[in-house]
């Protein structure tokens, strides 16, 4: 299971699967290769009802410093029309959708820098725990990029609230773990040395739940969360991202 994954470290302990972003030399920047590997893992989890909990973490000093901007630039050099970026954007949305809809309970284990696409990825997990010294930021606007990655904007609005997300996106200011907990970006904050113990406190009762009841409850939560949206405009995220970035490059 999970062979040939160059960018992820996978550990399976019975019904609990740990997925670690394993590109610390880039700050675990989300590249197309990482997206491909995440898609492969999440597809496997979809076919493995025995996996009840999935923990997403990052190797090295940071969980994730955002999208791979060097890859973005390379894609535009190769094709200024932005078709490569559209492909990456489409994969990002599929990964986030798979994280949100998998029957396993997903837990984001956050430490260090949690930036941009990394924060978006974490937001699609059911539960999020962060170390006291973790830092968060949504820098897309300052980088000339729209907040259109993986369908994250409506997720942010739903989880945090429109007023606060407007502030975070427009200013691009970083915020600490205490603030993240106030905003519901995090459910819990602990010292980094206690992250795994706190995750076990969550996973133990989950593993005792009825698999059918758990799967149905997750489906209901996702359904009610989406009920307020008349149309899923996040399907346009890849097009918006590629068009804006390509236009900025031409200027």
PDB file of C-alpha atoms in Angstrom:
ATOM      1  CA  UNK A   1       0.000   0.000   0.000  1.00  0.00           C
ATOM      2  CA  UNK A   2       1.143   3.562  -0.763  1.00  0.00           C
ATOM      3  CA  UNK A   3       4.199   2.630  -2.836  1.00  0.00           C
ATOM      4  CA  UNK A   4       6.408   5.108  -4.714  1.00  0.00           C
ATOM      5  CA  UNK A   5       5.289   8.225  -2.840  1.00  0.00           C
ATOM      6  CA  UNK A   6       8.322  10.499  -2.967  1.00  0.00           C
ATOM      7  CA  UNK A   7       6.828  13.505  -1.181  1.00  0.00           C
ATOM      8  CA  UNK A   8       4.917  11.843   1.661  1.00  0.00           C
ATOM      9  CA  UNK A   9       5.835   9.664   4.618  1.00  0.00           C
ATOM     10  CA  UNK A  10       3.057   7.206   5.421  1.00  0.00           C
ATOM     11  CA  UNK A  11       2.602   5.349   8.702  1.00  0.00           C
ATOM     12  CA  UNK A  12      -0.329   3.016   9.262  1.00  0.00           C
ATOM     13  CA  UNK A  13      -1.193   1.905  12.785  1.00  0.00           C
ATOM     14  CA  UNK A  14      -4.259  -0.262  12.409  1.00  0.00           C
ATOM     15  CA  UNK A  15      -7.242   2.034  11.758  1.00  0.00           C
ATOM     16  CA  UNK A  16      -5.124   5.212  12.030  1.00  0.00           C
ATOM     17  CA  UNK A  17      -3.184   6.516   9.047  1.00  0.00           C
ATOM     18  CA  UNK A  18      -0.528   9.219   9.417  1.00  0.00           C
ATOM     19  CA  UNK A  19       0.308  11.221   6.312  1.00  0.00           C
ATOM     20  CA  UNK A  20       3.331  13.509   6.620  1.00  0.00           C
ATOM     21  CA  UNK A  21       4.278  16.079   3.975  1.00  0.00           C
ATOM     22  CA  UNK A  22       7.914  15.146   3.450  1.00  0.00           C
ATOM     23  CA  UNK A  23       9.638  17.942   1.553  1.00  0.00           C
ATOM     24  CA  UNK A  24      11.222  19.906   4.420  1.00  0.00           C
ATOM     25  CA  UNK A  25      13.885  21.388   2.138  1.00  0.00           C
ATOM     26  CA  UNK A  26      11.134  23.491   0.515  1.00  0.00           C
ATOM     27  CA  UNK A  27       9.119  24.049   3.687  1.00  0.00           C
ATOM     28  CA  UNK A  28       6.725  21.365   2.373  1.00  0.00           C
ATOM     29  CA  UNK A  29       5.586  23.787  -0.337  1.00  0.00           C
ATOM     30  CA  UNK A  30       2.607  22.268  -2.136  1.00  0.00           C
ATOM     31  CA  UNK A  31       3.855  21.131  -5.542  1.00  0.00           C
ATOM     32  CA  UNK A  32       2.031  19.201  -8.228  1.00  0.00           C
ATOM     33  CA  UNK A  33       3.924  16.076  -7.137  1.00  0.00           C
ATOM     34  CA  UNK A  34       2.670  16.460  -3.563  1.00  0.00           C
ATOM     35  CA  UNK A  35      -0.864  16.903  -4.880  1.00  0.00           C
ATOM     36  CA  UNK A  36      -0.530  13.743  -6.992  1.00  0.00           C
ATOM     37  CA  UNK A  37       0.722  11.769  -3.993  1.00  0.00           C
ATOM     38  CA  UNK A  38      -2.050  13.100  -1.753  1.00  0.00           C
ATOM     39  CA  UNK A  39      -4.643  12.153  -4.357  1.00  0.00           C
ATOM     40  CA  UNK A  40      -3.230   8.616  -4.494  1.00  0.00           C
ATOM     41  CA  UNK A  41      -3.383   8.259  -0.708  1.00  0.00           C
ATOM     42  CA  UNK A  42      -6.878   9.708  -0.397  1.00  0.00           C
ATOM     43  CA  UNK A  43      -8.162   7.451  -3.174  1.00  0.00           C
ATOM     44  CA  UNK A  44      -6.758   4.466  -1.271  1.00  0.00           C
ATOM     45  CA  UNK A  45      -8.373   5.691   1.957  1.00  0.00           C
ATOM     46  CA  UNK A  46     -11.690   5.974   0.107  1.00  0.00           C
ATOM     47  CA  UNK A  47     -11.428   2.260  -0.661  1.00  0.00           C
ATOM     48  CA  UNK A  48     -10.327   1.314   2.865  1.00  0.00           C
ATOM     49  CA  UNK A  49     -13.244   1.601   5.310  1.00  0.00           C
ATOM     50  CA  UNK A  50     -10.996   0.094   7.992  1.00  0.00           C
ATOM     51  CA  UNK A  51      -9.043   3.386   8.104  1.00  0.00           C
ATOM     52  CA  UNK A  52     -11.002   5.466  10.607  1.00  0.00           C
ATOM     53  CA  UNK A  53      -8.601   8.352  11.371  1.00  0.00           C
ATOM     54  CA  UNK A  54      -6.201  10.227   9.077  1.00  0.00           C
ATOM     55  CA  UNK A  55      -3.620  12.575  10.633  1.00  0.00           C
ATOM     56  CA  UNK A  56      -2.010  15.122   8.286  1.00  0.00           C
ATOM     57  CA  UNK A  57       1.320  16.626   9.390  1.00  0.00           C
ATOM     58  CA  UNK A  58       4.509  18.127   7.980  1.00  0.00           C
ATOM     59  CA  UNK A  59       8.190  17.137   8.300  1.00  0.00           C
ATOM     60  CA  UNK A  60      10.824  19.628   9.366  1.00  0.00           C
ATOM     61  CA  UNK A  61      10.383  22.946  11.183  1.00  0.00           C
ATOM     62  CA  UNK A  62       7.166  23.952   9.339  1.00  0.00           C
ATOM     63  CA  UNK A  63       3.894  22.297   8.471  1.00  0.00           C
ATOM     64  CA  UNK A  64       3.715  24.036   5.081  1.00  0.00           C
ATOM     65  CA  UNK A  65       4.891  27.380   3.722  1.00  0.00           C
ATOM     66  CA  UNK A  66       2.279  27.524   0.968  1.00  0.00           C
ATOM     67  CA  UNK A  67       2.162  26.732  -2.719  1.00  0.00           C
ATOM     68  CA  UNK A  68       5.329  26.085  -4.708  1.00  0.00           C
ATOM     69  CA  UNK A  69       5.913  29.500  -6.318  1.00  0.00           C
ATOM     70  CA  UNK A  70       8.976  28.264  -8.210  1.00  0.00           C
ATOM     71  CA  UNK A  71       6.787  25.646  -9.865  1.00  0.00           C
ATOM     72  CA  UNK A  72       4.217  28.331 -10.690  1.00  0.00           C
ATOM     73  CA  UNK A  73       6.903  30.426 -12.395  1.00  0.00           C
ATOM     74  CA  UNK A  74       8.218  27.408 -14.277  1.00  0.00           C
ATOM     75  CA  UNK A  75       4.755  26.526 -15.520  1.00  0.00           C
ATOM     76  CA  UNK A  76       4.254  30.058 -16.818  1.00  0.00           C
ATOM     77  CA  UNK A  77       7.644  30.048 -18.552  1.00  0.00           C
ATOM     78  CA  UNK A  78       6.674  26.805 -20.239  1.00  0.00           C
ATOM     79  CA  UNK A  79       3.163  27.920 -21.165  1.00  0.00           C
ATOM     80  CA  UNK A  80       2.281  31.612 -20.657  1.00  0.00           C
ATOM     81  CA  UNK A  81      -1.413  30.848 -21.206  1.00  0.00           C
ATOM     82  CA  UNK A  82      -1.578  29.283 -17.751  1.00  0.00           C
ATOM     83  CA  UNK A  83      -2.805  25.807 -18.728  1.00  0.00           C
ATOM     84  CA  UNK A  84      -0.307  24.170 -16.360  1.00  0.00           C
ATOM     85  CA  UNK A  85      -1.583  26.290 -13.499  1.00  0.00           C
ATOM     86  CA  UNK A  86      -5.138  25.261 -14.331  1.00  0.00           C
ATOM     87  CA  UNK A  87      -4.074  21.627 -14.061  1.00  0.00           C
ATOM     88  CA  UNK A  88      -2.445  22.226 -10.678  1.00  0.00           C
ATOM     89  CA  UNK A  89      -5.466  24.204  -9.497  1.00  0.00           C
ATOM     90  CA  UNK A  90      -7.784  21.380 -10.517  1.00  0.00           C
ATOM     91  CA  UNK A  91      -5.719  18.859  -8.580  1.00  0.00           C
ATOM     92  CA  UNK A  92      -5.690  21.141  -5.528  1.00  0.00           C
ATOM     93  CA  UNK A  93      -9.458  21.246  -5.547  1.00  0.00           C
ATOM     94  CA  UNK A  94      -9.704  17.456  -5.868  1.00  0.00           C
ATOM     95  CA  UNK A  95      -7.344  16.987  -2.905  1.00  0.00           C
ATOM     96  CA  UNK A  96      -9.286  19.413  -0.704  1.00  0.00           C
ATOM     97  CA  UNK A  97     -12.604  17.878  -1.691  1.00  0.00           C
ATOM     98  CA  UNK A  98     -11.267  14.383  -0.942  1.00  0.00           C
ATOM     99  CA  UNK A  99     -10.008  15.513   2.473  1.00  0.00           C
ATOM    100  CA  UNK A 100     -13.386  16.998   3.320  1.00  0.00           C
ATOM    101  CA  UNK A 101     -15.499  14.075   2.100  1.00  0.00           C
ATOM    102  CA  UNK A 102     -13.480  11.010   3.097  1.00  0.00           C
ATOM    103  CA  UNK A 103     -15.264   8.819   5.618  1.00  0.00           C
ATOM    104  CA  UNK A 104     -12.183   8.873   7.880  1.00  0.00           C
ATOM    105  CA  UNK A 105     -11.984  11.612  10.498  1.00  0.00           C
ATOM    106  CA  UNK A 106      -9.166  13.897   9.361  1.00  0.00           C
ATOM    107  CA  UNK A 107      -6.913  15.714  11.851  1.00  0.00           C
ATOM    108  CA  UNK A 108      -4.413  18.441  10.914  1.00  0.00           C
ATOM    109  CA  UNK A 109      -1.294  18.448  13.121  1.00  0.00           C
ATOM    110  CA  UNK A 110       0.159  21.946  12.740  1.00  0.00           C
ATOM    111  CA  UNK A 111       3.476  23.456  13.793  1.00  0.00           C
ATOM    112  CA  UNK A 112       5.857  26.162  12.615  1.00  0.00           C
ATOM    113  CA  UNK A 113       4.699  28.156   9.594  1.00  0.00           C
ATOM    114  CA  UNK A 114       1.242  27.382   8.178  1.00  0.00           C
ATOM    115  CA  UNK A 115       0.894  29.626   5.144  1.00  0.00           C
ATOM    116  CA  UNK A 116      -1.424  30.040   2.162  1.00  0.00           C
ATOM    117  CA  UNK A 117      -2.128  26.706   0.481  1.00  0.00           C
ATOM    118  CA  UNK A 118      -0.884  24.926   3.603  1.00  0.00           C
ATOM    119  CA  UNK A 119      -3.480  26.695   5.720  1.00  0.00           C
ATOM    120  CA  UNK A 120      -6.136  25.940   3.112  1.00  0.00           C
ATOM    121  CA  UNK A 121      -5.182  22.255   3.183  1.00  0.00           C
ATOM    122  CA  UNK A 122      -5.466  22.179   6.968  1.00  0.00           C
ATOM    123  CA  UNK A 123      -8.866  23.910   6.892  1.00  0.00           C
ATOM    124  CA  UNK A 124     -10.326  20.976   4.965  1.00  0.00           C
ATOM    125  CA  UNK A 125      -9.520  18.635   7.845  1.00  0.00           C
ATOM    126  CA  UNK A 126     -12.273  17.908  10.365  1.00  0.00           C
ATOM    127  CA  UNK A 127     -10.146  18.780  13.405  1.00  0.00           C
ATOM    128  CA  UNK A 128      -7.086  21.019  13.700  1.00  0.00           C
ATOM    129  CA  UNK A 129      -4.545  21.210  16.489  1.00  0.00           C
ATOM    130  CA  UNK A 130      -1.556  23.539  16.576  1.00  0.00           C
ATOM    131  CA  UNK A 131       1.585  24.095  18.607  1.00  0.00           C
ATOM    132  CA  UNK A 132       1.775  27.249  20.734  1.00  0.00           C
ATOM    133  CA  UNK A 133       4.503  28.706  18.518  1.00  0.00           C
ATOM    134  CA  UNK A 134       2.827  28.020  15.167  1.00  0.00           C
ATOM    135  CA  UNK A 135       2.164  30.998  12.885  1.00  0.00           C
ATOM    136  CA  UNK A 136      -0.495  31.467  10.207  1.00  0.00           C
ATOM    137  CA  UNK A 137      -0.831  33.709   7.170  1.00  0.00           C
ATOM    138  CA  UNK A 138      -2.849  34.161   3.975  1.00  0.00           C
ATOM    139  CA  UNK A 139      -0.376  36.094   1.757  1.00  0.00           C
ATOM    140  CA  UNK A 140      -1.943  35.501  -1.652  1.00  0.00           C
ATOM    141  CA  UNK A 141      -3.025  39.091  -2.320  1.00  0.00           C
ATOM    142  CA  UNK A 142       0.429  40.447  -1.466  1.00  0.00           C
ATOM    143  CA  UNK A 143       1.872  37.972  -3.970  1.00  0.00           C
ATOM    144  CA  UNK A 144      -0.503  39.055  -6.727  1.00  0.00           C
ATOM    145  CA  UNK A 145      -2.515  35.838  -6.485  1.00  0.00           C
ATOM    146  CA  UNK A 146      -6.280  35.593  -5.850  1.00  0.00           C
ATOM    147  CA  UNK A 147      -7.571  33.628  -2.871  1.00  0.00           C
ATOM    148  CA  UNK A 148      -8.618  30.803  -5.168  1.00  0.00           C
ATOM    149  CA  UNK A 149      -6.836  27.594  -4.211  1.00  0.00           C
ATOM    150  CA  UNK A 150      -8.596  24.283  -3.852  1.00  0.00           C
ATOM    151  CA  UNK A 151     -12.010  25.782  -3.179  1.00  0.00           C
ATOM    152  CA  UNK A 152     -10.692  27.165   0.103  1.00  0.00           C
ATOM    153  CA  UNK A 153     -12.467  30.538   0.227  1.00  0.00           C
ATOM    154  CA  UNK A 154     -15.987  29.262   1.029  1.00  0.00           C
ATOM    155  CA  UNK A 155     -14.437  26.822   3.504  1.00  0.00           C
ATOM    156  CA  UNK A 156     -12.641  29.718   5.211  1.00  0.00           C
ATOM    157  CA  UNK A 157     -15.812  31.802   5.237  1.00  0.00           C
ATOM    158  CA  UNK A 158     -17.802  28.945   6.748  1.00  0.00           C
ATOM    159  CA  UNK A 159     -15.226  27.938   9.362  1.00  0.00           C
ATOM    160  CA  UNK A 160     -14.052  31.418  10.415  1.00  0.00           C
ATOM    161  CA  UNK A 161     -16.618  33.986   9.225  1.00  0.00           C
ATOM    162  CA  UNK A 162     -16.715  36.594   6.473  1.00  0.00           C
ATOM    163  CA  UNK A 163     -15.606  39.624   8.499  1.00  0.00           C
ATOM    164  CA  UNK A 164     -12.484  38.009   9.925  1.00  0.00           C
ATOM    165  CA  UNK A 165     -11.471  36.301   6.693  1.00  0.00           C
ATOM    166  CA  UNK A 166     -11.857  39.600   4.842  1.00  0.00           C
ATOM    167  CA  UNK A 167      -9.362  41.140   7.266  1.00  0.00           C
ATOM    168  CA  UNK A 168      -6.874  38.260   7.029  1.00  0.00           C
ATOM    169  CA  UNK A 169      -6.935  38.131   3.217  1.00  0.00           C
ATOM    170  CA  UNK A 170      -6.839  41.886   2.561  1.00  0.00           C
ATOM    171  CA  UNK A 171      -4.059  42.641   5.055  1.00  0.00           C
ATOM    172  CA  UNK A 172      -2.087  39.416   4.713  1.00  0.00           C
ATOM    173  CA  UNK A 173      -1.039  39.840   8.347  1.00  0.00           C
ATOM    174  CA  UNK A 174       0.324  36.810  10.184  1.00  0.00           C
ATOM    175  CA  UNK A 175      -1.330  35.617  13.378  1.00  0.00           C
ATOM    176  CA  UNK A 176      -0.339  33.290  16.186  1.00  0.00           C
ATOM    177  CA  UNK A 177      -1.872  30.086  17.501  1.00  0.00           C
ATOM    178  CA  UNK A 178      -3.883  31.828  20.214  1.00  0.00           C
ATOM    179  CA  UNK A 179      -5.510  34.039  17.600  1.00  0.00           C
ATOM    180  CA  UNK A 180      -6.041  31.033  15.342  1.00  0.00           C
ATOM    181  CA  UNK A 181      -7.942  29.301  18.129  1.00  0.00           C
ATOM    182  CA  UNK A 182     -10.110  32.393  18.670  1.00  0.00           C
ATOM    183  CA  UNK A 183     -10.930  32.382  14.945  1.00  0.00           C
ATOM    184  CA  UNK A 184     -11.722  28.622  14.920  1.00  0.00           C
ATOM    185  CA  UNK A 185      -8.815  28.016  12.575  1.00  0.00           C
ATOM    186  CA  UNK A 186      -7.615  25.766  15.395  1.00  0.00           C
ATOM    187  CA  UNK A 187      -9.746  23.689  17.726  1.00  0.00           C
ATOM    188  CA  UNK A 188      -6.961  23.309  20.262  1.00  0.00           C
ATOM    189  CA  UNK A 189      -3.484  24.702  21.055  1.00  0.00           C
ATOM    190  CA  UNK A 190      -0.841  22.771  23.002  1.00  0.00           C
ATOM    191  CA  UNK A 191       2.971  22.722  23.348  1.00  0.00           C
ATOM    192  CA  UNK A 192       4.548  21.054  20.319  1.00  0.00           C
ATOM    193  CA  UNK A 193       5.769  18.177  22.501  1.00  0.00           C
ATOM    194  CA  UNK A 194       2.140  17.384  23.409  1.00  0.00           C
ATOM    195  CA  UNK A 195       0.649  17.398  19.898  1.00  0.00           C
ATOM    196  CA  UNK A 196       0.630  13.617  19.496  1.00  0.00           C
ATOM    197  CA  UNK A 197      -0.841  12.996  22.953  1.00  0.00           C
ATOM    198  CA  UNK A 198      -3.642  15.470  22.233  1.00  0.00           C
ATOM    199  CA  UNK A 199      -4.350  13.819  18.894  1.00  0.00           C
ATOM    200  CA  UNK A 200      -4.655  10.453  20.647  1.00  0.00           C
ATOM    201  CA  UNK A 201      -7.238  12.008  22.972  1.00  0.00           C
ATOM    202  CA  UNK A 202      -9.314  12.790  19.871  1.00  0.00           C
ATOM    203  CA  UNK A 203      -8.715   9.578  17.971  1.00  0.00           C
ATOM    204  CA  UNK A 204      -9.443   7.100  20.780  1.00  0.00           C
ATOM    205  CA  UNK A 205     -13.168   7.896  21.104  1.00  0.00           C
ATOM    206  CA  UNK A 206     -13.516   8.204  17.318  1.00  0.00           C
ATOM    207  CA  UNK A 207     -12.181   4.673  16.879  1.00  0.00           C
ATOM    208  CA  UNK A 208     -14.904   3.379  19.213  1.00  0.00           C
ATOM    209  CA  UNK A 209     -17.734   4.885  17.162  1.00  0.00           C
ATOM    210  CA  UNK A 210     -19.904   2.875  14.791  1.00  0.00           C
ATOM    211  CA  UNK A 211     -18.329   3.046  11.323  1.00  0.00           C
ATOM    212  CA  UNK A 212     -21.717   3.492   9.643  1.00  0.00           C
ATOM    213  CA  UNK A 213     -22.826   6.216  12.067  1.00  0.00           C
ATOM    214  CA  UNK A 214     -19.516   8.036  11.706  1.00  0.00           C
ATOM    215  CA  UNK A 215     -19.619   7.915   7.915  1.00  0.00           C
ATOM    216  CA  UNK A 216     -23.216   9.154   7.826  1.00  0.00           C
ATOM    217  CA  UNK A 217     -22.535  11.936  10.329  1.00  0.00           C
ATOM    218  CA  UNK A 218     -19.608  13.233   8.277  1.00  0.00           C
ATOM    219  CA  UNK A 219     -21.778  13.187   5.162  1.00  0.00           C
ATOM    220  CA  UNK A 220     -24.502  15.123   6.996  1.00  0.00           C
ATOM    221  CA  UNK A 221     -22.049  17.726   8.289  1.00  0.00           C
ATOM    222  CA  UNK A 222     -20.675  18.274   4.786  1.00  0.00           C
ATOM    223  CA  UNK A 223     -24.150  18.426   3.325  1.00  0.00           C
ATOM    224  CA  UNK A 224     -25.410  21.029   5.788  1.00  0.00           C
ATOM    225  CA  UNK A 225     -22.234  23.078   5.381  1.00  0.00           C
ATOM    226  CA  UNK A 226     -22.815  23.235   1.619  1.00  0.00           C
ATOM    227  CA  UNK A 227     -26.561  23.901   1.853  1.00  0.00           C
ATOM    228  CA  UNK A 228     -26.107  27.668   2.105  1.00  0.00           C
ATOM    229  CA  UNK A 229     -24.329  27.853  -1.264  1.00  0.00           C
ATOM    230  CA  UNK A 230     -26.627  28.178  -4.272  1.00  0.00           C
ATOM    231  CA  UNK A 231     -23.870  27.136  -6.647  1.00  0.00           C
ATOM    232  CA  UNK A 232     -20.400  25.734  -6.259  1.00  0.00           C
ATOM    233  CA  UNK A 233     -18.350  28.565  -7.697  1.00  0.00           C
ATOM    234  CA  UNK A 234     -15.148  26.950  -6.422  1.00  0.00           C
ATOM    235  CA  UNK A 235     -15.221  24.945  -9.650  1.00  0.00           C
ATOM    236  CA  UNK A 236     -13.854  28.163 -11.188  1.00  0.00           C
ATOM    237  CA  UNK A 237     -10.897  28.448  -8.793  1.00  0.00           C
ATOM    238  CA  UNK A 238      -8.362  26.884 -11.169  1.00  0.00           C
ATOM    239  CA  UNK A 239      -9.471  29.166 -14.022  1.00  0.00           C
ATOM    240  CA  UNK A 240      -9.348  32.285 -11.833  1.00  0.00           C
ATOM    241  CA  UNK A 241      -5.947  31.419 -10.419  1.00  0.00           C
ATOM    242  CA  UNK A 242      -4.327  30.701 -13.785  1.00  0.00           C
ATOM    243  CA  UNK A 243      -5.877  33.739 -15.504  1.00  0.00           C
ATOM    244  CA  UNK A 244      -4.790  36.238 -12.838  1.00  0.00           C
ATOM    245  CA  UNK A 245      -1.280  34.833 -12.443  1.00  0.00           C
ATOM    246  CA  UNK A 246      -0.748  34.648 -16.211  1.00  0.00           C
ATOM    247  CA  UNK A 247      -2.005  38.221 -16.664  1.00  0.00           C
ATOM    248  CA  UNK A 248       0.310  39.456 -13.920  1.00  0.00           C
ATOM    249  CA  UNK A 249       3.261  37.707 -15.540  1.00  0.00           C
ATOM    250  CA  UNK A 250       2.540  39.351 -18.903  1.00  0.00           C
ATOM    251  CA  UNK A 251       2.443  42.791 -17.254  1.00  0.00           C
TER     252      UNK A 251
END
